[in-house]
Coordinates of C-alpha atoms and ligand atoms in Angstrom, one line a residue:
X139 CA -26.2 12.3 10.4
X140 CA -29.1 13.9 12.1
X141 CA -30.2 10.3 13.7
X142 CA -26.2 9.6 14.6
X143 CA -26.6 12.7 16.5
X144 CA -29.4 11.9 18.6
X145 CA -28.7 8.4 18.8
X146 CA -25.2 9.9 20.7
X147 CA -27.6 12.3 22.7
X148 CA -29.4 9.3 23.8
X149 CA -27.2 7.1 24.5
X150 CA -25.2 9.7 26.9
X151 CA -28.0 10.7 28.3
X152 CA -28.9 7.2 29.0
X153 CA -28.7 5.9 32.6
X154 CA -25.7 3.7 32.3
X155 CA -23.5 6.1 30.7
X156 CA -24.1 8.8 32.9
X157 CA -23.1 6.4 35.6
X158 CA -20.0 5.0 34.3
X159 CA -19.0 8.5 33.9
X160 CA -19.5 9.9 37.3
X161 CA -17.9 7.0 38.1
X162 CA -15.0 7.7 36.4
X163 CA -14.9 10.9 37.4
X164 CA -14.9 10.6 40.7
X165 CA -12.2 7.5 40.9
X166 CA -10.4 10.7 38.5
X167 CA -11.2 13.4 41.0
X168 CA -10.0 11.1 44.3
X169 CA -6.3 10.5 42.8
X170 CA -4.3 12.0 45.5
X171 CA -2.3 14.2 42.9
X172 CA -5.4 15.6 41.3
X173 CA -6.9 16.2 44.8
X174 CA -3.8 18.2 45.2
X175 CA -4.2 20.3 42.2
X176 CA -7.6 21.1 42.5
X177 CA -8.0 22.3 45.5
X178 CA -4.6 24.7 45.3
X179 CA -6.6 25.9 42.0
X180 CA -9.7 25.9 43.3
X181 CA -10.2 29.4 42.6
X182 CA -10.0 28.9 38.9
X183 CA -11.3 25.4 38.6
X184 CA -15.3 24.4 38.7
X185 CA -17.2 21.8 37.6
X186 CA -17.5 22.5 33.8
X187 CA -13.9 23.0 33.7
X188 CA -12.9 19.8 35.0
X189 CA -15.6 17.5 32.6
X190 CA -14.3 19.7 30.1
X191 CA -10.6 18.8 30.9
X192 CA -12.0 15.3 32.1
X193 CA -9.6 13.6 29.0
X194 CA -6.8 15.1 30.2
X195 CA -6.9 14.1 33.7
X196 CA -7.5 10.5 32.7
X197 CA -4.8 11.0 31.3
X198 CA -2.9 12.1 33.9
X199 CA -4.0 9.6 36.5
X200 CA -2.9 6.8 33.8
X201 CA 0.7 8.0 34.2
X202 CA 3.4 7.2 36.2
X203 CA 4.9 10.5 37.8
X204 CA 8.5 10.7 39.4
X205 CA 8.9 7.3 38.4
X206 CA 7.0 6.2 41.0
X207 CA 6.0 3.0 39.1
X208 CA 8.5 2.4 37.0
X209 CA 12.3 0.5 38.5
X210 CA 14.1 1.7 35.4
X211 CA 13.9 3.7 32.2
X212 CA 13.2 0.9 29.6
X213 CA 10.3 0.1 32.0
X214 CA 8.4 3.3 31.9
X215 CA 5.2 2.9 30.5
X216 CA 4.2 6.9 30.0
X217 CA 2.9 7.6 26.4
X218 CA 6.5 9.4 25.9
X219 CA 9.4 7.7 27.2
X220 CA 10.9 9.2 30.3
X221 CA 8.6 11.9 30.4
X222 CA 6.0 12.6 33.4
X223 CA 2.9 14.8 33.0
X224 CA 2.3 17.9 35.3
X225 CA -1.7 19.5 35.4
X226 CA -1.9 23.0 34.0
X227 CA -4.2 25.5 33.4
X228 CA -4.2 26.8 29.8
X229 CA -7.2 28.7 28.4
X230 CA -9.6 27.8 31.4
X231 CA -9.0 24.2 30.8
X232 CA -6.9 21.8 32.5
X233 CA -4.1 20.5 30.2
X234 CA -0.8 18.5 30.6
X235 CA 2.7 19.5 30.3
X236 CA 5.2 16.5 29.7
X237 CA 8.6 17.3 31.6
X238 CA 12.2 14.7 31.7
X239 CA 11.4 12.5 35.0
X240 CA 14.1 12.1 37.4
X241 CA 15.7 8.8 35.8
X242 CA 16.2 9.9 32.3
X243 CA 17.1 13.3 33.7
X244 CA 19.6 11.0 35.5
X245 CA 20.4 9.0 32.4
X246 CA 20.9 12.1 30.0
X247 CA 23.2 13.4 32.9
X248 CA 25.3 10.3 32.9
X249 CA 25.3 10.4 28.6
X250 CA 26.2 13.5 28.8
X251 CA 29.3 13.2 31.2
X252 CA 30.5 9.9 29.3
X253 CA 30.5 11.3 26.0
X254 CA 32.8 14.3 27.9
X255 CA 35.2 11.8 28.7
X256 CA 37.3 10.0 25.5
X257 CA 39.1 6.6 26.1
X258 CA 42.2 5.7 23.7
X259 CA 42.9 2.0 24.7
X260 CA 41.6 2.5 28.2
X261 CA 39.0 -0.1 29.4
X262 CA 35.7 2.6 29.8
X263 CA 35.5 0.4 33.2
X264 CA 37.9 2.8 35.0
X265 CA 35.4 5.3 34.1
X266 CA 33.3 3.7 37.9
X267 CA 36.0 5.3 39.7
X268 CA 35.1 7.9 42.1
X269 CA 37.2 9.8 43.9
X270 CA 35.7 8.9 47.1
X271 CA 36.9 5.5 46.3
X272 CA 39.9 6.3 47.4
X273 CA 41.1 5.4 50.8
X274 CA 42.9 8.5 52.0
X275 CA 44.5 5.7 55.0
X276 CA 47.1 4.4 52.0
X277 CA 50.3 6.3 51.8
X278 CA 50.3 9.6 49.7
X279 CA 46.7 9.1 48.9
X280 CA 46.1 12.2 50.9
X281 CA 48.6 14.4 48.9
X282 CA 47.2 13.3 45.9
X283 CA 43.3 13.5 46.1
X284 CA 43.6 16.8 47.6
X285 CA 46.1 18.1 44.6
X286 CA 43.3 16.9 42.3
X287 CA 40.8 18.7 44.2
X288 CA 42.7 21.4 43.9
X289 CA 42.9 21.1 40.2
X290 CA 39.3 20.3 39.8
X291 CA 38.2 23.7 41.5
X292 CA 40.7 26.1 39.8
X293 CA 40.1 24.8 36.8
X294 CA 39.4 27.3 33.9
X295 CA 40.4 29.8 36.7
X296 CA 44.2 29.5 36.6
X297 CA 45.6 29.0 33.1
X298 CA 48.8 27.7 34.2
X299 CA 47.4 24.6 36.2
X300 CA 50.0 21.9 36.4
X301 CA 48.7 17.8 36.2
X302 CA 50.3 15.0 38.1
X303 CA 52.5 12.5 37.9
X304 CA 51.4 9.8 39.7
X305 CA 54.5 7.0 40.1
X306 CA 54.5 4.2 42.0
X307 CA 54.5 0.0 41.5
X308 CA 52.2 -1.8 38.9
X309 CA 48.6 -2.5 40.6
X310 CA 48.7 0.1 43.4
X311 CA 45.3 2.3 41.5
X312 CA 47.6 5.0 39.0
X313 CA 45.0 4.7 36.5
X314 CA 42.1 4.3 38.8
X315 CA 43.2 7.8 40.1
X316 CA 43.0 9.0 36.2
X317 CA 39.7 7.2 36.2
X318 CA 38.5 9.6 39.0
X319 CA 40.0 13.0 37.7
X320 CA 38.2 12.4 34.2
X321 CA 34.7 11.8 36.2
X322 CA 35.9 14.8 38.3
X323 CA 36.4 17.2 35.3
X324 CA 33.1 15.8 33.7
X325 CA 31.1 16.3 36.1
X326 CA 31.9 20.4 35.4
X327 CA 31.8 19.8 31.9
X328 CA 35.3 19.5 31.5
X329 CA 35.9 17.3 28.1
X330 CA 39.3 14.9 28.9
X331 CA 41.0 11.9 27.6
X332 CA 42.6 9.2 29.1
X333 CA 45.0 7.6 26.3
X334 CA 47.3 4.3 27.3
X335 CA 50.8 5.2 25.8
X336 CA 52.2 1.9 25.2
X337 CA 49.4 0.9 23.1
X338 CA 48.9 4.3 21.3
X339 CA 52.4 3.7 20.5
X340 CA 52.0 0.0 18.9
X341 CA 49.5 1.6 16.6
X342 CA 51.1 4.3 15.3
X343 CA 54.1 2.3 14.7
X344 CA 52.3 -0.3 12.6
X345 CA 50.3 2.4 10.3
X346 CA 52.0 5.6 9.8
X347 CA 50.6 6.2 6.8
X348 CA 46.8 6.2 8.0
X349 CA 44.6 9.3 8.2
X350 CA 43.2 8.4 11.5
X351 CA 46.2 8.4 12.6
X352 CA 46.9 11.5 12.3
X353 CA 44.1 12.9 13.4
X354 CA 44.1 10.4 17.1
X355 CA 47.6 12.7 17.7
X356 CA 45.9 16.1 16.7
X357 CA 42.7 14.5 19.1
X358 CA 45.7 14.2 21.8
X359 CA 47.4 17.4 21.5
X360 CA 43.7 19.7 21.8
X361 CA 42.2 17.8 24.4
X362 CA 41.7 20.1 27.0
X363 CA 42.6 17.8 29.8
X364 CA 45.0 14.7 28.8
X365 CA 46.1 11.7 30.6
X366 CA 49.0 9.5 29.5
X367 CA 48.7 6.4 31.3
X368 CA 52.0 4.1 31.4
X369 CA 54.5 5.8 30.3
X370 CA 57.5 4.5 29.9
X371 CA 56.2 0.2 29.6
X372 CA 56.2 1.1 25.7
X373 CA 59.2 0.9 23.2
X374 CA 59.9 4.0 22.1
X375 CA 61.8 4.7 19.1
X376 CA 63.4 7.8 18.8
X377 CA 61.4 9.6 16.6
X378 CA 58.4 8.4 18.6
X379 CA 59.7 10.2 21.3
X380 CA 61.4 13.4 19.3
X381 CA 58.5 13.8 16.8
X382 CA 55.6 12.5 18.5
X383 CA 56.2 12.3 22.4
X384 CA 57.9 15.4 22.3
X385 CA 55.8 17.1 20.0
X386 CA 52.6 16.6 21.4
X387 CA 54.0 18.1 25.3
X388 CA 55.6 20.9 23.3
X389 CA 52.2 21.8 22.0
X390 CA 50.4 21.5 25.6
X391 CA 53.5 23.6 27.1
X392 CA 52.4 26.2 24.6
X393 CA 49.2 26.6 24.9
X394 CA 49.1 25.6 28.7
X395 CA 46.5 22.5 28.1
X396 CA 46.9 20.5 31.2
X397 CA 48.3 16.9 31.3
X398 CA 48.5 14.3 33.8
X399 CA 50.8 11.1 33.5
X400 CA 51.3 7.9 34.6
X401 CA 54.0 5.7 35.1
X402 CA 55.5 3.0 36.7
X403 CA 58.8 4.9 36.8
X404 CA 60.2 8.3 38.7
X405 CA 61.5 11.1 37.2
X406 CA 65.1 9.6 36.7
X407 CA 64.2 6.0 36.1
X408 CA 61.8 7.7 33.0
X409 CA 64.7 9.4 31.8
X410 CA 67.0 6.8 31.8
X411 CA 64.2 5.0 29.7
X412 CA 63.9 8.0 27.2
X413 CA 67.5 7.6 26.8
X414 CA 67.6 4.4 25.2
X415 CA 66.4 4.3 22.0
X416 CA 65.2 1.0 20.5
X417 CA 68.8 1.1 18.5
X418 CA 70.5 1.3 21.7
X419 CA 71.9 4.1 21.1
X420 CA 72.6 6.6 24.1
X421 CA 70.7 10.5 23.0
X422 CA 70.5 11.7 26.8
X423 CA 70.2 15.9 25.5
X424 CA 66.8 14.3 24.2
X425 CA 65.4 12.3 26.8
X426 CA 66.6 15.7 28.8
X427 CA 64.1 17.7 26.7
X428 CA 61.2 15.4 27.1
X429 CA 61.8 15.2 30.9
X430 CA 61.9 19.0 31.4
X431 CA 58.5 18.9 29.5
X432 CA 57.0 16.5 31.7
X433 CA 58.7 18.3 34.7
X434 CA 56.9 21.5 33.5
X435 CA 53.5 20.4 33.0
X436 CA 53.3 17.6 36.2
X437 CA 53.8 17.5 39.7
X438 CA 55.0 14.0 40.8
X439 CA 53.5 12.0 43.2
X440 CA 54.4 8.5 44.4
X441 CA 51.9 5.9 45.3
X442 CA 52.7 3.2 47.7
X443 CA 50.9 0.6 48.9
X444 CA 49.6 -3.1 48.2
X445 CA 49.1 -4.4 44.2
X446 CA 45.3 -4.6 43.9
X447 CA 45.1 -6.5 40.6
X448 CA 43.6 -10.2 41.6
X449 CA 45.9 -12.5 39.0
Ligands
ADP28 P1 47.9 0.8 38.3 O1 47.4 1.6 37.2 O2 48.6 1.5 39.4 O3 48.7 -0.4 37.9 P2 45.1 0.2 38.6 O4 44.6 1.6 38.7 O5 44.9 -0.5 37.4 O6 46.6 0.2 39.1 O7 44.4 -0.6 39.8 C1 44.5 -2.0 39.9 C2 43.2 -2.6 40.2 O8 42.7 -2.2 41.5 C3 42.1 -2.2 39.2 O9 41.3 -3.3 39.0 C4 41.4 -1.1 39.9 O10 40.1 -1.0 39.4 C5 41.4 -1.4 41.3 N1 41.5 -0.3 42.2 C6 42.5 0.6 42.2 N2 42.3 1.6 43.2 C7 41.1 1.3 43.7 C8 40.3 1.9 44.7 N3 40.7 3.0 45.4 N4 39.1 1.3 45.0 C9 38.7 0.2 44.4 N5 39.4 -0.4 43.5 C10 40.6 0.1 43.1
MG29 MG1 47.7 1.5 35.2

């Protein structure tokens, strides 16, 4: 052991390590970052501190920081994943403290807000739409981006906020405007779902029996923010609209959870719609009842302008 020792004594006393390790040292000591941190220390900081803490500053030096070198996450080459070192002083030495660099702070954000925002049938795609997207030149655009801004902001304020009901022809951006409000509400932590109606109807048709069933209408009813896109290009039976439809507004009437729809139809063309049953048969009272729901928790808006789908 004794002769390990001495051989180490030696050998780092020897003229080429000593030279390697000023080397090293000073290549260490010249990194513009380090420069930076040692001379705003440099009250606290001499030399025997810094060969003591000369490990972690290799360290440091080795890393990228503010992903300077790095074009994306899966590219960073830090010894922890999308984490960049900072110099500290701990216990009069120099250590490192490991913090979330800006793109996985970035990455968590964006995680975060997607996993706010639930799709039922609704391509996750329409979840790119900003509302600065929208151009305010097309008709009612105006109206309707500065309702929703007006939603956004009182928002767990007012507990009686009414949604929209945004009408117009097939193509004109209805559900790209749904698209926006969810990233909107996310973006303040508000959880939503965006839920197309005439396939959320197909399903429950062909398995009424099925657990998850049930529990996709209880998901719709609690959200805290729901959007019903295309109502009205379903078939609605009528106990899809009586004990499902109607059920599920009833409950969001009651406990003042705000709901946004969408539709291809007005007010009256959607009633008239509601009124006939698959049967055929004529139940107008009913259809009544679902449109004074839909009256009470929307304000309707009409979108003009050209079809945007390229078909
Ligand atoms: P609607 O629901 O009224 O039928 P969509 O919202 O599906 O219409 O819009 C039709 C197409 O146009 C979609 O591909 C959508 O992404 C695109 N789109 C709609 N509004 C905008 C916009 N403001 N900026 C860019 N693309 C848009
Ligand atoms: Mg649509």
């Amino acid at each position: 052991m004794e002769s390990l020792q001495n051989h180490l004594k030696q050998f780092m006393n020897s003229k080429g390590f000593r030279e390697t390790y000023l080397n090293l040292k000073q290549q260490i000591k010249s990194d513009k970052d380090v420069r930076l941190f040692l001379e705003k220390h440099k009250d606290q900081i001499d030399e025997n501190m810094i060969d003591r803490s000369l490990g972690k500053l290799y360290e440091f030096v080795t890393q990228s920081k503010f992903c300077r070198e790095c074009r994306n996450l899966d590219e960073c080459k830090n010894i922890l994943k999308g984490y960049h070192p900072t110099l500290i002083i701990e216990r009069k030495t120099i250590d490192l403290k490991y913090d979330k660099c800006p793109r996985k702070e970035a990455y968590d954000a964006r995680k975060k807000q997607e996993s706010l925002i639930k799709c039922m049938y609704v391509p996750k795609e329409i979840l790119n739409a900003h509302l600065e997207d929208i151009d305010l030149n097309e008709p009612n655009r105006l109206k309707a981006v500065s309702l929703v801004q007006d939603f956004v902001e009182q928002y767990g304020q007012n507990d009686r906020l009414k949604g929209l009901y945004l009408y117009g022809s097939f193509g004109v951006g209805k559900t790209f405007i749904l698209g926006a409000i969810a990233n909107e509400l996310a973006e303040k932590g508000v959880p939503s779902m965006l839920v197309y109606v005439p396939e959320f109807v197909r399903e429950l048709k062909s398995a009424l029996q099925d657990h998850s069933l049930n529990e996709k209408i209880d998901a719709v009813k609690k959200i805290p923010v729901l959007m019903l896109d295309d109502i009205g290009a379903e078939s609605m039976s009528s106990w899809m609209r009586d004990d499902i439809l109607g059920s599920i507004l009833q409950f969001r009437m009651l406990e003042n959870l705000p709901t946004f729809f969408t539709s291809n139809f007005n007010f009256s063309e959607l009633e008239h719609h509601l009124t006939y049953s698959q049967k055929g048969e004529i139940e107008q009272l009913k259809a009544k009842r679902i449109m004074e729901r839909i009256r009470f928790l929307a304000i309707p808006v009409e979108l003009k302008g050209k079809n945007r789908r390229q078909e």
